[in-house]
Coordinates of C-alpha atoms in Angstrom, one line a residue:
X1 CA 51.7 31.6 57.6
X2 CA 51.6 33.3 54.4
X3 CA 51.6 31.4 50.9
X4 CA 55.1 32.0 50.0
X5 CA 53.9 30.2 46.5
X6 CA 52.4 33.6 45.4
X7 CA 55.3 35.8 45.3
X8 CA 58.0 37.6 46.7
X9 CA 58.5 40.4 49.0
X10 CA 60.6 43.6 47.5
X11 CA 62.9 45.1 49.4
X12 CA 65.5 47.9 49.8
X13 CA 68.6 48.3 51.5
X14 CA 68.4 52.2 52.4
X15 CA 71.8 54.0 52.6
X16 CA 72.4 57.6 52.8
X17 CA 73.3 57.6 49.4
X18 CA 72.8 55.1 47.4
X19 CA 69.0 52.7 47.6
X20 CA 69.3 49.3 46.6
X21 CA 66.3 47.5 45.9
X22 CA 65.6 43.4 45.9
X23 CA 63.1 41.1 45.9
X24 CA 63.2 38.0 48.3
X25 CA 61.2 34.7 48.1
X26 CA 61.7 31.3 50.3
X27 CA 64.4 33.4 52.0
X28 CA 66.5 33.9 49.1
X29 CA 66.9 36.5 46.8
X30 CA 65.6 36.2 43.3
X31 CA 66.8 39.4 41.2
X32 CA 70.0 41.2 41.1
X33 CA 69.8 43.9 42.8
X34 CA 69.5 47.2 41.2
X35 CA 70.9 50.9 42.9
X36 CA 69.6 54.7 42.4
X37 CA 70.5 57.8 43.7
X38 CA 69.1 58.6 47.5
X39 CA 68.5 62.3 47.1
X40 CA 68.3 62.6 50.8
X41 CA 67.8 66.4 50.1
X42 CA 65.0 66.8 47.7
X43 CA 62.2 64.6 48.7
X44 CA 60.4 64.7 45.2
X45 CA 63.6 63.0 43.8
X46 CA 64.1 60.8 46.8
X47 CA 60.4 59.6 46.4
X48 CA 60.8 59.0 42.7
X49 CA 64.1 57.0 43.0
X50 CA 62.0 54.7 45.7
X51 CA 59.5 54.0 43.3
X52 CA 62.0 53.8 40.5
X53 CA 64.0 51.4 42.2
X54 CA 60.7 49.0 42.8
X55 CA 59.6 49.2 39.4
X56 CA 62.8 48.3 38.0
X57 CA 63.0 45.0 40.2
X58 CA 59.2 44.5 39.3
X59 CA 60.4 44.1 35.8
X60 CA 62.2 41.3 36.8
X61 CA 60.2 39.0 38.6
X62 CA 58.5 36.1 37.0
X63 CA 55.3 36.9 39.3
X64 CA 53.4 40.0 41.2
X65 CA 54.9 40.8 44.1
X66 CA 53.2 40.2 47.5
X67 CA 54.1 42.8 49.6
X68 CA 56.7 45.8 49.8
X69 CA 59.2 45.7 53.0
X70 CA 62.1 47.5 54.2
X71 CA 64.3 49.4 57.0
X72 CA 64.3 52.7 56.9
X73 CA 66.1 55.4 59.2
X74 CA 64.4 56.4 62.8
X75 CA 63.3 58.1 63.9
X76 CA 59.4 56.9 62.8
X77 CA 56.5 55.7 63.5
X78 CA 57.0 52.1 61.9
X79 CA 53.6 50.6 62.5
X80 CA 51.8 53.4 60.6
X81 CA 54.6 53.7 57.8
X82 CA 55.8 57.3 59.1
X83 CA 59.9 58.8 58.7
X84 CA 60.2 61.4 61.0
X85 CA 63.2 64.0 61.5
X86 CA 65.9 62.0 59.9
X87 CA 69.7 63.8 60.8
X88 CA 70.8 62.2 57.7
X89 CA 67.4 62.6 55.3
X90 CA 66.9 66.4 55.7
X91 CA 64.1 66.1 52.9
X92 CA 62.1 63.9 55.3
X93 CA 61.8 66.3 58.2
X94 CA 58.2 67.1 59.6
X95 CA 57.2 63.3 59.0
X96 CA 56.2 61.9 55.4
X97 CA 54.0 59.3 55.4
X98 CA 56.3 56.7 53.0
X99 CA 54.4 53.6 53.5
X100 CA 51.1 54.8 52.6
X101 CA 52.7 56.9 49.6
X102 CA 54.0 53.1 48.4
X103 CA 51.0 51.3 49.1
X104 CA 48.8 53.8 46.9
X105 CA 51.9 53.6 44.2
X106 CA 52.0 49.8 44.3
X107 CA 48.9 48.6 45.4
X108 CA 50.2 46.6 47.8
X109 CA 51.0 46.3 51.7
X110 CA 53.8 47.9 52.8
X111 CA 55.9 47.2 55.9
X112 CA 58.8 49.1 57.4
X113 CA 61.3 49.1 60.2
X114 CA 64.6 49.5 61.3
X115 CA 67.1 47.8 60.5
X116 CA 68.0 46.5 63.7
X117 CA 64.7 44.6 64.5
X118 CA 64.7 43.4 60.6
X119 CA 68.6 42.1 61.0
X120 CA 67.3 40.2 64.6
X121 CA 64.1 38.5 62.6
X122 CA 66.5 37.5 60.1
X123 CA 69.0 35.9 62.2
X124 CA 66.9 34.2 64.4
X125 CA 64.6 32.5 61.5
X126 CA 67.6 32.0 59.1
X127 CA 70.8 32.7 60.4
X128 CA 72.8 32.3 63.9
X129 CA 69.8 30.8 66.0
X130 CA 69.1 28.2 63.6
X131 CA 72.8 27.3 62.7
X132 CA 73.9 27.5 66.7
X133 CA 70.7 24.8 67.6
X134 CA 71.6 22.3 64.4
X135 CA 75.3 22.4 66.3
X136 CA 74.0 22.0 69.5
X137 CA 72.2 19.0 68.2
X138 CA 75.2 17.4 66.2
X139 CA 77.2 17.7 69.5
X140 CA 74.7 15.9 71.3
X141 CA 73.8 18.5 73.6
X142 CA 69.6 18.9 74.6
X143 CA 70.0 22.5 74.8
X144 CA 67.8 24.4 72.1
X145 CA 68.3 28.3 72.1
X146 CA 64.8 30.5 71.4
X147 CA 65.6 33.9 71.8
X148 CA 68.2 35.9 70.2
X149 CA 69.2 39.2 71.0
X150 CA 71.5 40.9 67.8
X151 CA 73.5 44.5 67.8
X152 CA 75.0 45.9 64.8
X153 CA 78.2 48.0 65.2
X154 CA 78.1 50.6 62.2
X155 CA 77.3 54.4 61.9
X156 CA 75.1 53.8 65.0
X157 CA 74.9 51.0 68.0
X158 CA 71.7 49.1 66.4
X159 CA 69.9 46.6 68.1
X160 CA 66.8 44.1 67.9
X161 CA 65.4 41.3 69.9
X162 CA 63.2 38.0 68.7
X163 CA 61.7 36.2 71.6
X164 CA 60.6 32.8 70.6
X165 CA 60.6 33.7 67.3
X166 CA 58.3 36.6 67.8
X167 CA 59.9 40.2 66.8
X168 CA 59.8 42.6 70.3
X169 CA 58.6 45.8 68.2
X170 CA 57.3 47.4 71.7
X171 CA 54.0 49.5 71.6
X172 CA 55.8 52.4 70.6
X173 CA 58.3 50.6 68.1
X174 CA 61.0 51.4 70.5
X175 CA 61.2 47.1 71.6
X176 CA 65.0 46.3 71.5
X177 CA 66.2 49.8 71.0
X178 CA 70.2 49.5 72.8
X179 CA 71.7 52.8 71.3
X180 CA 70.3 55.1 74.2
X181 CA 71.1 53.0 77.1
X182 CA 73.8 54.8 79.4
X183 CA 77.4 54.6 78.4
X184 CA 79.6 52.9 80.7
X185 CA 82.1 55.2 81.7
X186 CA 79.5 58.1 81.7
X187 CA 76.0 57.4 82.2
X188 CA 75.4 60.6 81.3
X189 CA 76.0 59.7 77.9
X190 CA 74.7 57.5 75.3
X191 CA 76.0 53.9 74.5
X192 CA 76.5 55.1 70.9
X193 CA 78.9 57.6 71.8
X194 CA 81.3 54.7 72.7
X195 CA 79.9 51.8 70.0
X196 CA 79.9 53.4 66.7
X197 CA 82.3 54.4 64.0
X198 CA 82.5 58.1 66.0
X199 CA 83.5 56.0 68.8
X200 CA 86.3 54.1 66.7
X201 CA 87.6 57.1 65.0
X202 CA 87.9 59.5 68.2
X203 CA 89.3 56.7 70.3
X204 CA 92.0 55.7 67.7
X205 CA 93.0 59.9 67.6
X206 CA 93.1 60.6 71.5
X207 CA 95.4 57.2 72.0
X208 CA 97.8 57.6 68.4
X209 CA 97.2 61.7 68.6
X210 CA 96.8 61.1 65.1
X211 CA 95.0 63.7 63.5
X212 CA 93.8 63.0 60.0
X213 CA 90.6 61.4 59.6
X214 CA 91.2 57.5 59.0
X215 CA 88.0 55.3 58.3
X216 CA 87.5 52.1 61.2
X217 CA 88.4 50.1 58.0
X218 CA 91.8 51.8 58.1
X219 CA 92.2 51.7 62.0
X220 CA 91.3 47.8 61.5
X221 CA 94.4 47.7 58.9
X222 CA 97.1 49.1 61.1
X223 CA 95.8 46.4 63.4
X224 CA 96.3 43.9 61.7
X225 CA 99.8 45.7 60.8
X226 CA 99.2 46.0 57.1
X227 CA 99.2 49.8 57.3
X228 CA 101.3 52.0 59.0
X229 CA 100.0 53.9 62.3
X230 CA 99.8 53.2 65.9
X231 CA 98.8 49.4 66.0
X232 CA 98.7 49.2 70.1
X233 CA 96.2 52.2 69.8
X234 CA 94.4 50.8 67.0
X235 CA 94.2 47.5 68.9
X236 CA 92.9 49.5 71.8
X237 CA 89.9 51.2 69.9
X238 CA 88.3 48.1 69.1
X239 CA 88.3 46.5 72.3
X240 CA 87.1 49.8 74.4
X241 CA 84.3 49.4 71.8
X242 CA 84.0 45.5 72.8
X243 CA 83.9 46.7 75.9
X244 CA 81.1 49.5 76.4
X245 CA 79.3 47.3 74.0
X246 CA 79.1 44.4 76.2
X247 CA 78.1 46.9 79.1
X248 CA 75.2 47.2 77.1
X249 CA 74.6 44.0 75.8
X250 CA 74.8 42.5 79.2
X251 CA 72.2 45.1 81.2
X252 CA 70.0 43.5 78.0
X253 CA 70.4 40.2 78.6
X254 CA 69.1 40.3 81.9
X255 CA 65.7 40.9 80.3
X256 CA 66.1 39.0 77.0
X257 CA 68.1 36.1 77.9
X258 CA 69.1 34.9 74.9
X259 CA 71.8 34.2 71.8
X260 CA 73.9 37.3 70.8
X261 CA 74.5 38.3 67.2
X262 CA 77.0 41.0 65.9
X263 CA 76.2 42.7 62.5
X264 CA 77.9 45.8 61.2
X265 CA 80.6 47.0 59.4
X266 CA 82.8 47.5 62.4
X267 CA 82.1 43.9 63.7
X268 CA 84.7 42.7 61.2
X269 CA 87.1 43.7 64.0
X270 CA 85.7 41.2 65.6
X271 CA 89.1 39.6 66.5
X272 CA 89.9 42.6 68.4
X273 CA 86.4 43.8 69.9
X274 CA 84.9 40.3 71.0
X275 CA 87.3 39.4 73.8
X276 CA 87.2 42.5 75.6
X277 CA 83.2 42.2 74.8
X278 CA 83.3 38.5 76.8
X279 CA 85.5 39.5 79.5
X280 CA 83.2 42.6 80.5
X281 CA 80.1 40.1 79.9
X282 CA 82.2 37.8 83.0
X283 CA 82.7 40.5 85.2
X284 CA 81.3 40.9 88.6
X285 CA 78.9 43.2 90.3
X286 CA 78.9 43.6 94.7
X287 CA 76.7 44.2 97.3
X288 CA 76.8 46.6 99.7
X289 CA 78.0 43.9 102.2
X290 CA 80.9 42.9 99.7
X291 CA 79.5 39.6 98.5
X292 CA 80.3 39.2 94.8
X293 CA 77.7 37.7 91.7
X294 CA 78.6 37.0 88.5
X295 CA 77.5 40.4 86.4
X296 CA 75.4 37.1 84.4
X297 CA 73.4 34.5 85.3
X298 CA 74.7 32.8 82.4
X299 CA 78.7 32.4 81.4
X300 CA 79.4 34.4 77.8
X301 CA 81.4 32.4 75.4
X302 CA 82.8 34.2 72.0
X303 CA 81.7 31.7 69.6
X304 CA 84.5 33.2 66.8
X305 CA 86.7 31.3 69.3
X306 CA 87.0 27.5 68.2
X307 CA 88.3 26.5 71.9
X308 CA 85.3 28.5 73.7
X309 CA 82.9 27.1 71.2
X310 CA 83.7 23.8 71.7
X311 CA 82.8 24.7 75.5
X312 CA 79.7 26.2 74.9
X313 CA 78.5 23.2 72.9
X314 CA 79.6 20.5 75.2
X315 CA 77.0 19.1 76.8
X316 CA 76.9 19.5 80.7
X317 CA 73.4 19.1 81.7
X318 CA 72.7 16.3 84.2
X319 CA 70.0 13.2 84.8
X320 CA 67.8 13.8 87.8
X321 CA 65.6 11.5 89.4
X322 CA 62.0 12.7 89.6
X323 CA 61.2 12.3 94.2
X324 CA 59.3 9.3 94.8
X325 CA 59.3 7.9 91.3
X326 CA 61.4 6.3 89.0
X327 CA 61.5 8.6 86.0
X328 CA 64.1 11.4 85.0
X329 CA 64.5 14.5 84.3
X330 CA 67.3 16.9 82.4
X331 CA 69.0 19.4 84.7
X332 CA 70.5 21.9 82.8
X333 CA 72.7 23.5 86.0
X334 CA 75.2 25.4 83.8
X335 CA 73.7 28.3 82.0
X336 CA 75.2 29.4 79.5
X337 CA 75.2 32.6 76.3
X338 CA 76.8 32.3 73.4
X339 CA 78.3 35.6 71.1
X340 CA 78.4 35.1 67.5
X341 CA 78.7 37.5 64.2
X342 CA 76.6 37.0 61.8
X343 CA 76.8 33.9 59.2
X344 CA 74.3 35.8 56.6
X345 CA 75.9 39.4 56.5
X346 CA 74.1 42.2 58.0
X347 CA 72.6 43.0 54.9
X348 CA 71.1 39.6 53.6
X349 CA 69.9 38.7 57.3
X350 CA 67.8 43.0 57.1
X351 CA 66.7 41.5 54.0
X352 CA 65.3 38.2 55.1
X353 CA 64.0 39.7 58.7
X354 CA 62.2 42.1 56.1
X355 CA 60.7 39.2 53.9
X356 CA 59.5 37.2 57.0
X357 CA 57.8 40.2 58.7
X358 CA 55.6 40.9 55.9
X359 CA 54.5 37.3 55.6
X360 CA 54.3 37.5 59.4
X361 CA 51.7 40.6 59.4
X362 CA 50.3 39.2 55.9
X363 CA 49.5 35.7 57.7

């Protein structure tokens, strides 16, 4: 790896209006952050608040900065540092070339991605991967977890997958991309359509017929019954969420295989969304014949739940005995996936995944 001695890594948290810019070193962050303007419509000002934002954390740090490293809105071409036709960046449409504008800036090597594959890398070297093995340990239980598989429930359906500590980017920077997979009640349509705050908000107004244009936050409120509206339909939003979500989530595990993370702003309905997330993750799926699998090869358990957790982490693996000898062997028969939101906060973990793929490519 990198020498993590010689500095930190800056990095910015992009919003559609506001950019907030770090720095991160050892995995923690060592400035306060400082905010400018986004000017997602003039790209001159947009630029300039970028490199504003940099030089203004620069000013802080007791060394020279190693590297620059970030998400940034997709569409792109991450690997050569290009934003392409951003629905929410209008000043960035035909492609602008933002890493290499940064690198001749700064002088220094410049990564980007999205934030889905950044909040992955950063739970699965510093977050729930971590965290869920030192339990599994403690409990006494062999099983060690290496690949991690983490969604974020926001604006969009996000997603990102680590295998073995390795980040999937995909040859076209496409790796672990869940937001276009088909929708479960209509195929025809996007996964996002039903796993975003759209989603939340439409859902909420066909089921209350409520009207007036209420933020998730609010829909999570009457919910919980702390603000007046239609808690049954409010109820019923997040968990048709949980529910197309874990459609999704479970066509993905059949390739990944791996430990599932929930980021977002919406995932703090996790209460609500979770369980009806798990129970779709159970289901079934048939033959033509009638004969019924489990729609997993492995049981989901929603680690938010201290009763299910407690299962997960039990140790049920077996001692075999090794044919014509008289040495053993662990038999892990039951196979089990754990669902977990995240311990760091989607932001920190972007962060981190951000700091640790620049020493990754720097190494």
């Amino acid at each position: 790896m990198y020498n993590r001695e010689k500095g930190a890594v800056l990095t910015l948290d992009a919003g559609g209006t506001n950019f907030v810019f770090s720095a991160i070193k050892d995995n923690k962050e060592v400035v306060d952050p400082v905010d400018f303007p986004a000017y997602p419509d003039d790209l001159h000002k947009c630029l300039n608040s970028i490199v504003t934002g940099f030089k203004e954390v620069i000013k802080h740090l007791k060394s020279d900065p190693i590297a620059i490293s970030f998400a940034f809105p997709g569409p792109a071409d991450y690997e050569n540092g290009i934003i392409g036709d951003l629905p929410n960046f209008p000043a960035f449409r035909g492609g602008v070339a933002l890493g290499p504008y940064l690198k001749e800036k700064f002088g220094l090597p410049v990564f980007i991605n999205n934030d889905g594959n950044l909040f992955a890398y950063g739970e699965a070297l510093a977050g729930a991967l971590p965290e869920i093995n030192k339990q599994l340990e403690a409990a006494g239980n062999p099983k060690r977890y290496r690949n991690l598989l983490a969604v974020t429930l926001g604006t969009g359906f996000g997603g990102g997958v680590v295998i073995d500590n390795r980040l999937l980017t995909g040859d076209n920077g496409c790796g672990g991309d869940v937001w276009i997979s088909a929708n479960k009640y209509d195929h025809h349509l996007l996964a996002e359509e039903g796993v975003s705050i759209r989603a939340v908000k439409r859902e909420y107004r066909e089921l209350s017929g409520d009207e007036s244009d209420i933020s998730p936050k609010e829909i999570f409120e009457i919910a919980e019954g702390t603000k007046t509206g239609n808690r049954e339909a409010a109820i019923k939003s997040f968990e048709r969420l949980g529910e197309i979500a874990g459609f999704t989530i479970s066509e993905s595990l059949n390739i990944v295989d791996g430990l599932v993370v929930i980021g977002g702003g919406i995932a703090n309905a996790h209460k609500y969304i979770l369980p009806a997330m798990i129970k779709e993750m159970n289901g079934v799926r048939k033959t033509v014949k009638g004969d019924i699998f489990p729609r997993l090869q492995m049981k989901a358990y929603n680690l938010e739940d201290e009763n299910e957790k407690a299962l997960f982490l039990n140790n049920e693996s077996e001692i075999v005995t090794i044919p014509e000898s008289n040495k053993t062997a662990t038999y892990h028969s039951v196979k089990k996936i754990g669902v977990w939101t995240s311990m760091l906060g989607t932001s920190k973990a972007i962060a981190i995944g951000a700091y640790n793929f620049a020493l990754n490519q720097l190494s």
